[in-house]
PDB file of C-alpha atoms in Angstrom:
ATOM      1  CA  LEU A  15     -16.693   1.290 -28.452  1.00  0.00           C
ATOM      2  CA  PHE A  16     -16.455   1.509 -24.694  1.00  0.00           C
ATOM      3  CA  ARG A  17     -18.736  -0.055 -22.175  1.00  0.00           C
ATOM      4  CA  SER A  18     -19.598   1.447 -18.811  1.00  0.00           C
ATOM      5  CA  ARG A  19     -22.225   0.234 -16.389  1.00  0.00           C
ATOM      6  CA  HIS A  20     -25.115   1.856 -18.240  1.00  0.00           C
ATOM      7  CA  VAL A  21     -23.613   3.668 -21.196  1.00  0.00           C
ATOM      8  CA  TYR A  22     -22.030   2.712 -24.483  1.00  0.00           C
ATOM      9  CA  VAL A  23     -19.587   5.279 -25.796  1.00  0.00           C
ATOM     10  CA  TYR A  24     -18.843   5.146 -29.505  1.00  0.00           C
ATOM     11  CA  VAL A  25     -15.501   6.620 -30.446  1.00  0.00           C
ATOM     12  CA  HIS A  26     -14.586   7.302 -34.038  1.00  0.00           C
ATOM     13  CA  ALA A  27     -11.810   9.568 -35.278  1.00  0.00           C
ATOM     14  CA  GLY A  28     -11.752  11.354 -31.955  1.00  0.00           C
ATOM     15  CA  SER A  29     -15.477  12.094 -31.703  1.00  0.00           C
ATOM     16  CA  MET A  30     -17.682  10.592 -29.007  1.00  0.00           C
ATOM     17  CA  VAL A  31     -21.436   9.980 -28.937  1.00  0.00           C
ATOM     18  CA  LYS A  32     -23.048   8.526 -25.830  1.00  0.00           C
ATOM     19  CA  THR A  33     -26.108   6.301 -25.960  1.00  0.00           C
ATOM     20  CA  THR A  34     -27.752   5.235 -22.735  1.00  0.00           C
ATOM     21  CA  LEU A  35     -29.048   1.667 -22.761  1.00  0.00           C
ATOM     22  CA  ASN A  36     -31.093  -0.424 -20.398  1.00  0.00           C
ATOM     23  CA  VAL A  37     -28.495  -2.838 -19.043  1.00  0.00           C
ATOM     24  CA  LYS A  38     -29.387  -5.475 -16.482  1.00  0.00           C
ATOM     25  CA  LYS A  39     -27.470  -4.846 -13.294  1.00  0.00           C
ATOM     26  CA  LYS A  40     -26.860  -8.532 -12.632  1.00  0.00           C
ATOM     27  CA  LEU A  41     -24.549  -8.651 -15.635  1.00  0.00           C
ATOM     28  CA  MET A  42     -22.470  -5.782 -14.290  1.00  0.00           C
ATOM     29  CA  LEU A  43     -20.800  -5.610 -10.916  1.00  0.00           C
ATOM     30  CA  SER A  44     -21.547  -8.550  -8.684  1.00  0.00           C
ATOM     31  CA  PRO A  45     -19.910  -9.056  -5.287  1.00  0.00           C
ATOM     32  CA  LEU A  46     -16.722 -11.064  -5.510  1.00  0.00           C
ATOM     33  CA  SER A  47     -16.065 -13.889  -3.098  1.00  0.00           C
ATOM     34  CA  CYS A  48     -14.259 -12.798   0.076  1.00  0.00           C
ATOM     35  CA  MET A  49     -11.969 -15.807   0.166  1.00  0.00           C
ATOM     36  CA  GLU A  50      -9.115 -16.010   2.618  1.00  0.00           C
ATOM     37  CA  ASN A  51      -5.829 -14.756   1.187  1.00  0.00           C
ATOM     38  CA  ALA A  52      -3.789 -17.911   0.828  1.00  0.00           C
ATOM     39  CA  TYR A  53      -0.673 -15.913   0.066  1.00  0.00           C
ATOM     40  CA  GLY A  54      -0.795 -13.600   3.066  1.00  0.00           C
ATOM     41  CA  GLY A  55       0.973 -10.246   3.111  1.00  0.00           C
ATOM     42  CA  ALA A  56      -0.143  -6.636   3.013  1.00  0.00           C
ATOM     43  CA  ALA A  57      -2.541  -5.184   0.465  1.00  0.00           C
ATOM     44  CA  MET A  58      -1.141  -4.256  -2.938  1.00  0.00           C
ATOM     45  CA  LYS A  59       0.043  -0.708  -3.554  1.00  0.00           C
ATOM     46  CA  PHE A  60      -1.738  -0.762  -6.938  1.00  0.00           C
ATOM     47  CA  SER A  61      -5.395   0.240  -6.833  1.00  0.00           C
ATOM     48  CA  ALA A  62      -6.108  -1.196 -10.290  1.00  0.00           C
ATOM     49  CA  VAL A  63      -4.670  -3.747 -12.691  1.00  0.00           C
ATOM     50  CA  PHE A  64      -5.632  -3.694 -16.368  1.00  0.00           C
ATOM     51  CA  PHE A  65      -5.753  -6.880 -18.442  1.00  0.00           C
ATOM     52  CA  ASP A  66      -5.809  -7.687 -22.115  1.00  0.00           C
ATOM     53  CA  ARG A  67      -8.385 -10.373 -22.960  1.00  0.00           C
ATOM     54  CA  ASP A  68      -7.364 -12.795 -25.725  1.00  0.00           C
ATOM     55  CA  GLY A  69      -4.135 -14.629 -24.940  1.00  0.00           C
ATOM     56  CA  THR A  70      -3.951 -13.166 -21.430  1.00  0.00           C
ATOM     57  CA  VAL A  71      -7.170 -14.093 -19.621  1.00  0.00           C
ATOM     58  CA  ILE A  72      -8.783 -16.410 -22.166  1.00  0.00           C
ATOM     59  CA  VAL A  73      -7.369 -18.649 -24.884  1.00  0.00           C
ATOM     60  CA  ASP A  74      -6.872 -16.669 -28.109  1.00  0.00           C
ATOM     61  CA  LYS A  75      -9.173 -18.309 -30.658  1.00  0.00           C
ATOM     62  CA  HIS A  76      -8.786 -15.637 -33.356  1.00  0.00           C
ATOM     63  CA  TYR A  77     -11.879 -13.467 -33.807  1.00  0.00           C
ATOM     64  CA  LEU A  78     -13.916 -15.196 -31.121  1.00  0.00           C
ATOM     65  CA  LYS A  79     -17.651 -14.820 -31.805  1.00  0.00           C
ATOM     66  CA  ASP A  80     -19.424 -17.629 -29.947  1.00  0.00           C
ATOM     67  CA  PRO A  81     -19.510 -17.315 -26.130  1.00  0.00           C
ATOM     68  CA  SER A  82     -19.329 -21.101 -25.848  1.00  0.00           C
ATOM     69  CA  GLY A  83     -15.752 -20.759 -27.087  1.00  0.00           C
ATOM     70  CA  VAL A  84     -14.671 -18.637 -24.113  1.00  0.00           C
ATOM     71  CA  GLU A  85     -11.992 -20.697 -22.349  1.00  0.00           C
ATOM     72  CA  LEU A  86     -10.041 -19.412 -19.380  1.00  0.00           C
ATOM     73  CA  ILE A  87      -6.266 -19.627 -19.545  1.00  0.00           C
ATOM     74  CA  PRO A  88      -4.959 -21.851 -16.709  1.00  0.00           C
ATOM     75  CA  HIS A  89      -4.651 -19.961 -13.395  1.00  0.00           C
ATOM     76  CA  ALA A  90      -6.405 -16.842 -14.762  1.00  0.00           C
ATOM     77  CA  ALA A  91      -9.311 -17.121 -12.323  1.00  0.00           C
ATOM     78  CA  LYS A  92      -6.914 -17.799  -9.444  1.00  0.00           C
ATOM     79  CA  ALA A  93      -4.909 -14.707 -10.332  1.00  0.00           C
ATOM     80  CA  LEU A  94      -7.960 -12.461 -10.514  1.00  0.00           C
ATOM     81  CA  ALA A  95      -9.400 -13.866  -7.274  1.00  0.00           C
ATOM     82  CA  PHE A  96      -6.070 -13.181  -5.565  1.00  0.00           C
ATOM     83  CA  LEU A  97      -6.144  -9.643  -6.905  1.00  0.00           C
ATOM     84  CA  ALA A  98      -9.634  -9.107  -5.485  1.00  0.00           C
ATOM     85  CA  ARG A  99      -8.550 -10.362  -2.086  1.00  0.00           C
ATOM     86  CA  GLN A 100      -5.735  -7.820  -2.135  1.00  0.00           C
ATOM     87  CA  GLY A 101      -8.294  -5.043  -2.511  1.00  0.00           C
ATOM     88  CA  SER A 102      -7.294  -4.118  -6.064  1.00  0.00           C
ATOM     89  CA  ASP A 103      -9.745  -3.711  -8.940  1.00  0.00           C
ATOM     90  CA  ALA A 104      -9.416  -5.581 -12.222  1.00  0.00           C
ATOM     91  CA  PHE A 105     -10.300  -3.905 -15.522  1.00  0.00           C
ATOM     92  CA  LEU A 106     -10.380  -5.393 -19.010  1.00  0.00           C
ATOM     93  CA  VAL A 107      -9.267  -3.486 -22.131  1.00  0.00           C
ATOM     94  CA  SER A 108      -9.512  -5.322 -25.428  1.00  0.00           C
ATOM     95  CA  ASN A 109      -9.050  -4.569 -29.130  1.00  0.00           C
ATOM     96  CA  GLN A 110     -11.916  -6.255 -31.008  1.00  0.00           C
ATOM     97  CA  SER A 111     -11.263  -5.307 -34.614  1.00  0.00           C
ATOM     98  CA  GLY A 112     -13.420  -8.232 -35.746  1.00  0.00           C
ATOM     99  CA  VAL A 113     -16.368  -5.862 -35.366  1.00  0.00           C
ATOM    100  CA  GLY A 114     -14.856  -3.293 -37.702  1.00  0.00           C
ATOM    101  CA  ARG A 115     -13.787  -6.018 -40.129  1.00  0.00           C
ATOM    102  CA  GLY A 116     -17.338  -7.450 -40.241  1.00  0.00           C
ATOM    103  CA  PHE A 117     -16.514 -10.844 -38.710  1.00  0.00           C
ATOM    104  CA  PHE A 118     -18.937 -10.360 -35.807  1.00  0.00           C
ATOM    105  CA  ASN A 119     -20.922  -7.586 -34.141  1.00  0.00           C
ATOM    106  CA  VAL A 120     -21.004  -5.651 -30.880  1.00  0.00           C
ATOM    107  CA  ARG A 121     -23.584  -7.991 -29.401  1.00  0.00           C
ATOM    108  CA  ASP A 122     -21.273 -10.973 -29.977  1.00  0.00           C
ATOM    109  CA  VAL A 123     -18.529  -9.227 -28.005  1.00  0.00           C
ATOM    110  CA  GLU A 124     -21.006  -8.481 -25.203  1.00  0.00           C
ATOM    111  CA  ARG A 125     -22.156 -12.096 -25.066  1.00  0.00           C
ATOM    112  CA  CYS A 126     -18.561 -13.331 -24.823  1.00  0.00           C
ATOM    113  CA  GLN A 127     -17.860 -10.822 -22.050  1.00  0.00           C
ATOM    114  CA  THR A 128     -20.914 -11.975 -20.085  1.00  0.00           C
ATOM    115  CA  ARG A 129     -19.740 -15.585 -20.401  1.00  0.00           C
ATOM    116  CA  LEU A 130     -16.228 -14.645 -19.274  1.00  0.00           C
ATOM    117  CA  GLN A 131     -17.513 -12.764 -16.234  1.00  0.00           C
ATOM    118  CA  ARG A 132     -19.702 -15.694 -15.195  1.00  0.00           C
ATOM    119  CA  LEU A 133     -16.830 -18.160 -15.479  1.00  0.00           C
ATOM    120  CA  LEU A 134     -14.673 -15.929 -13.307  1.00  0.00           C
ATOM    121  CA  MET A 135     -17.371 -15.271 -10.733  1.00  0.00           C
ATOM    122  CA  GLU A 136     -17.771 -19.010 -10.225  1.00  0.00           C
ATOM    123  CA  GLN A 137     -14.226 -18.928  -8.840  1.00  0.00           C
ATOM    124  CA  GLY A 138     -14.487 -15.759  -6.757  1.00  0.00           C
ATOM    125  CA  ALA A 139     -13.091 -13.462  -9.430  1.00  0.00           C
ATOM    126  CA  GLY A 140     -14.303 -10.943 -12.004  1.00  0.00           C
ATOM    127  CA  PHE A 141     -13.755  -7.572 -13.632  1.00  0.00           C
ATOM    128  CA  LYS A 142     -15.025  -4.361 -12.097  1.00  0.00           C
ATOM    129  CA  ASP A 143     -15.516  -2.836 -15.538  1.00  0.00           C
ATOM    130  CA  TYR A 144     -14.299  -3.197 -19.107  1.00  0.00           C
ATOM    131  CA  ARG A 145     -13.914  -1.425 -22.417  1.00  0.00           C
ATOM    132  CA  PHE A 146     -13.302  -2.655 -25.929  1.00  0.00           C
ATOM    133  CA  CYS A 147     -12.420  -1.029 -29.218  1.00  0.00           C
ATOM    134  CA  PRO A 148     -14.467  -2.265 -32.218  1.00  0.00           C
ATOM    135  CA  HIS A 149     -12.496  -0.436 -34.893  1.00  0.00           C
ATOM    136  CA  ALA A 150     -10.269  -1.872 -37.588  1.00  0.00           C
ATOM    137  CA  PRO A 151      -6.684  -0.500 -37.560  1.00  0.00           C
ATOM    138  CA  GLU A 152      -7.233   1.533 -40.712  1.00  0.00           C
ATOM    139  CA  GLU A 153      -9.984   3.561 -39.002  1.00  0.00           C
ATOM    140  CA  HIS A 154      -7.311   5.336 -36.937  1.00  0.00           C
ATOM    141  CA  CYS A 155      -9.501   5.707 -33.857  1.00  0.00           C
ATOM    142  CA  ASN A 156      -8.268   6.895 -30.468  1.00  0.00           C
ATOM    143  CA  CYS A 157      -9.347   3.794 -28.549  1.00  0.00           C
ATOM    144  CA  ARG A 158      -7.438   0.963 -30.202  1.00  0.00           C
ATOM    145  CA  LYS A 159      -4.390  -0.004 -28.136  1.00  0.00           C
ATOM    146  CA  PRO A 160      -1.721   1.317 -27.916  1.00  0.00           C
ATOM    147  CA  ALA A 161      -3.840   4.501 -27.972  1.00  0.00           C
ATOM    148  CA  ILE A 162      -5.275   5.277 -24.554  1.00  0.00           C
ATOM    149  CA  GLY A 163      -8.935   6.049 -25.219  1.00  0.00           C
ATOM    150  CA  MET A 164     -10.038   3.029 -23.182  1.00  0.00           C
ATOM    151  CA  TRP A 165      -7.842   4.143 -20.285  1.00  0.00           C
ATOM    152  CA  GLU A 166      -9.226   7.667 -20.401  1.00  0.00           C
ATOM    153  CA  SER A 167     -12.787   6.364 -20.296  1.00  0.00           C
ATOM    154  CA  LEU A 168     -12.128   4.095 -17.313  1.00  0.00           C
ATOM    155  CA  ARG A 169     -10.007   6.712 -15.581  1.00  0.00           C
ATOM    156  CA  GLN A 170     -12.848   9.192 -15.669  1.00  0.00           C
ATOM    157  CA  ALA A 171     -15.493   6.634 -14.713  1.00  0.00           C
ATOM    158  CA  HIS A 172     -13.588   5.315 -11.692  1.00  0.00           C
ATOM    159  CA  ARG A 173     -11.318   8.243 -10.749  1.00  0.00           C
ATOM    160  CA  LEU A 174      -8.168   6.214 -11.314  1.00  0.00           C
ATOM    161  CA  GLU A 175      -4.583   7.414 -10.992  1.00  0.00           C
ATOM    162  CA  ALA A 176      -2.102   6.118 -13.554  1.00  0.00           C
ATOM    163  CA  SER A 177       0.708   5.948 -10.988  1.00  0.00           C
ATOM    164  CA  LEU A 178      -1.343   3.371  -9.044  1.00  0.00           C
ATOM    165  CA  CYS A 179      -2.132   1.190 -12.069  1.00  0.00           C
ATOM    166  CA  ALA A 180      -0.487  -1.777 -13.782  1.00  0.00           C
ATOM    167  CA  MET A 181      -1.065  -3.497 -17.132  1.00  0.00           C
ATOM    168  CA  ILE A 182      -0.817  -7.189 -18.037  1.00  0.00           C
ATOM    169  CA  GLY A 183      -1.000  -8.431 -21.630  1.00  0.00           C
ATOM    170  CA  ASP A 184       0.568 -10.692 -24.235  1.00  0.00           C
ATOM    171  CA  LYS A 185       1.319  -8.181 -26.993  1.00  0.00           C
ATOM    172  CA  ARG A 186       3.715  -5.305 -27.637  1.00  0.00           C
ATOM    173  CA  GLU A 187       0.658  -3.040 -27.959  1.00  0.00           C
ATOM    174  CA  ASP A 188      -0.249  -3.844 -24.355  1.00  0.00           C
ATOM    175  CA  LEU A 189       3.131  -2.634 -23.143  1.00  0.00           C
ATOM    176  CA  LEU A 190       2.842   0.530 -25.238  1.00  0.00           C
ATOM    177  CA  PHE A 191      -0.681   1.108 -23.924  1.00  0.00           C
ATOM    178  CA  GLY A 192       0.602   1.093 -20.355  1.00  0.00           C
ATOM    179  CA  ILE A 193       3.567   3.289 -21.265  1.00  0.00           C
ATOM    180  CA  ASN A 194       1.348   5.796 -23.066  1.00  0.00           C
ATOM    181  CA  ALA A 195      -1.042   5.876 -20.093  1.00  0.00           C
ATOM    182  CA  ARG A 196       1.966   6.335 -17.774  1.00  0.00           C
ATOM    183  CA  PHE A 197       1.165   3.300 -15.644  1.00  0.00           C
ATOM    184  CA  ALA A 198       3.675   2.316 -12.985  1.00  0.00           C
ATOM    185  CA  VAL A 199       4.183  -1.224 -14.283  1.00  0.00           C
ATOM    186  CA  CYS A 200       3.540  -3.264 -17.445  1.00  0.00           C
ATOM    187  CA  VAL A 201       3.968  -7.037 -17.650  1.00  0.00           C
ATOM    188  CA  LEU A 202       4.170  -9.106 -20.830  1.00  0.00           C
ATOM    189  CA  VAL A 203       2.953 -12.659 -20.211  1.00  0.00           C
ATOM    190  CA  LEU A 204       4.255 -15.513 -22.354  1.00  0.00           C
ATOM    191  CA  THR A 205       0.829 -17.035 -22.971  1.00  0.00           C
ATOM    192  CA  GLY A 206      -1.083 -16.286 -26.189  1.00  0.00           C
ATOM    193  CA  LYS A 207       1.158 -14.246 -28.483  1.00  0.00           C
ATOM    194  CA  GLY A 208       3.511 -13.337 -25.648  1.00  0.00           C
ATOM    195  CA  MET A 209       6.340 -15.667 -26.642  1.00  0.00           C
ATOM    196  CA  SER A 210       6.503 -14.362 -30.216  1.00  0.00           C
ATOM    197  CA  ALA A 211       6.064 -10.772 -28.996  1.00  0.00           C
ATOM    198  CA  LEU A 212       9.037 -11.147 -26.676  1.00  0.00           C
ATOM    199  CA  GLN A 213      11.206 -12.629 -29.414  1.00  0.00           C
ATOM    200  CA  SER A 214      10.196  -9.867 -31.857  1.00  0.00           C
ATOM    201  CA  MET A 215      11.473  -7.359 -29.306  1.00  0.00           C
ATOM    202  CA  GLY A 216      14.873  -9.047 -29.227  1.00  0.00           C
ATOM    203  CA  ILE A 217      14.484 -10.804 -25.868  1.00  0.00           C
ATOM    204  CA  ASP A 218      15.222 -14.492 -25.293  1.00  0.00           C
ATOM    205  CA  ALA A 219      12.180 -16.156 -23.727  1.00  0.00           C
ATOM    206  CA  GLY A 220      14.557 -18.446 -21.880  1.00  0.00           C
ATOM    207  CA  SER A 221      15.684 -15.484 -19.804  1.00  0.00           C
ATOM    208  CA  VAL A 222      12.263 -15.204 -18.193  1.00  0.00           C
ATOM    209  CA  GLY A 223      12.214 -17.072 -14.907  1.00  0.00           C
ATOM    210  CA  SER A 224       9.578 -17.447 -12.230  1.00  0.00           C
ATOM    211  CA  GLY A 225       7.943 -14.258 -10.979  1.00  0.00           C
ATOM    212  CA  LEU A 226       8.736 -10.983 -12.718  1.00  0.00           C
ATOM    213  CA  THR A 227      11.760 -10.554 -14.986  1.00  0.00           C
ATOM    214  CA  PRO A 228      12.761  -6.958 -15.869  1.00  0.00           C
ATOM    215  CA  ILE A 229      12.960  -6.424 -19.639  1.00  0.00           C
ATOM    216  CA  CYS A 230      14.259  -3.696 -21.935  1.00  0.00           C
ATOM    217  CA  PRO A 231      12.858  -4.333 -25.440  1.00  0.00           C
ATOM    218  CA  GLN A 232      15.021  -3.157 -28.350  1.00  0.00           C
ATOM    219  CA  SER A 233      11.945  -1.762 -30.110  1.00  0.00           C
ATOM    220  CA  ILE A 234      10.845   0.292 -27.094  1.00  0.00           C
ATOM    221  CA  ALA A 235      13.016   3.091 -25.766  1.00  0.00           C
ATOM    222  CA  CYS A 236      14.048   2.178 -22.226  1.00  0.00           C
ATOM    223  CA  ASP A 237      14.792   5.264 -20.204  1.00  0.00           C
ATOM    224  CA  PRO A 238      16.111   4.478 -16.694  1.00  0.00           C
ATOM    225  CA  ALA A 239      14.065   7.446 -15.473  1.00  0.00           C
ATOM    226  CA  ALA A 240      10.912   6.329 -17.295  1.00  0.00           C
ATOM    227  CA  VAL A 241       7.644   6.279 -15.395  1.00  0.00           C
ATOM    228  CA  THR A 242       6.676   2.758 -16.493  1.00  0.00           C
ATOM    229  CA  GLN A 243       8.733  -0.258 -15.468  1.00  0.00           C
ATOM    230  CA  LEU A 244       8.596  -3.218 -17.882  1.00  0.00           C
ATOM    231  CA  TYR A 245       8.612  -6.882 -16.926  1.00  0.00           C
ATOM    232  CA  ALA A 246       7.880 -10.307 -18.382  1.00  0.00           C
ATOM    233  CA  ALA A 247       6.245 -13.250 -16.622  1.00  0.00           C
ATOM    234  CA  ARG A 248       5.559 -16.772 -17.736  1.00  0.00           C
ATOM    235  CA  SER A 249       1.874 -16.730 -16.760  1.00  0.00           C
ATOM    236  CA  ILE A 250      -0.912 -14.453 -15.540  1.00  0.00           C
ATOM    237  CA  ASP A 251      -0.750 -15.763 -11.967  1.00  0.00           C
ATOM    238  CA  GLN A 252       3.007 -15.139 -11.771  1.00  0.00           C
ATOM    239  CA  ALA A 253       2.439 -11.652 -13.195  1.00  0.00           C
ATOM    240  CA  VAL A 254      -0.210 -10.773 -10.603  1.00  0.00           C
ATOM    241  CA  GLU A 255       1.701 -12.246  -7.678  1.00  0.00           C
ATOM    242  CA  GLY A 256       4.859 -10.475  -8.850  1.00  0.00           C
ATOM    243  CA  ILE A 257       3.067  -7.131  -9.057  1.00  0.00           C
ATOM    244  CA  ALA A 258       1.680  -7.682  -5.557  1.00  0.00           C
ATOM    245  CA  ALA A 259       5.217  -8.161  -4.252  1.00  0.00           C
ATOM    246  CA  LEU A 260       6.595  -4.902  -5.709  1.00  0.00           C
TER     247      LEU A 260
END
């Protein structure tokens, strides 16, 4: 299931059915704080940065249902506020298989997203738009990462160019999502499941320093001429600041 400003798009086995809903505008795009850029420098060359949710922006609490459990990862709001000041848009793409598994429903995901957006807005940050996939893996949909259904929906809605986009997440699937979408850059953060993901790809977490560290996972073909460049960063703020410096 995708979410746009006024439309839910259900995707199942490649078929799409749109249902227009009455969505309150105040829960959508609200102006972000125009805070002074404490870091200085020119605007980023990336027009959009995509983020995973659990383990990247908020603490991964395993099938989160209650919005009161939404807890920002340290420096997440600072990173997103910095991104906004650079003139780049932030988008959220999240696999929420708990819906398909029956652990919670679509409304629970929406309530958690509203809570997350409010927490971010309190600190001059926020997402321009978001999508989530509600399907269990065995449903073989085209929106669950690393498939790119969520990217295609946001690309069409906001006229995005993959070559001007970056992805930040804590799982191997997040890297593959960015590669499949042909983003310019993907960054694996070591929060959430990032540490174990890095180790499963044959990379020593100790090799990741401050800022961005180039990586070449054993389980992902690394072509020197590949479109997508892969990096690791210790935290979301280091990932965003590193992307801004590229």
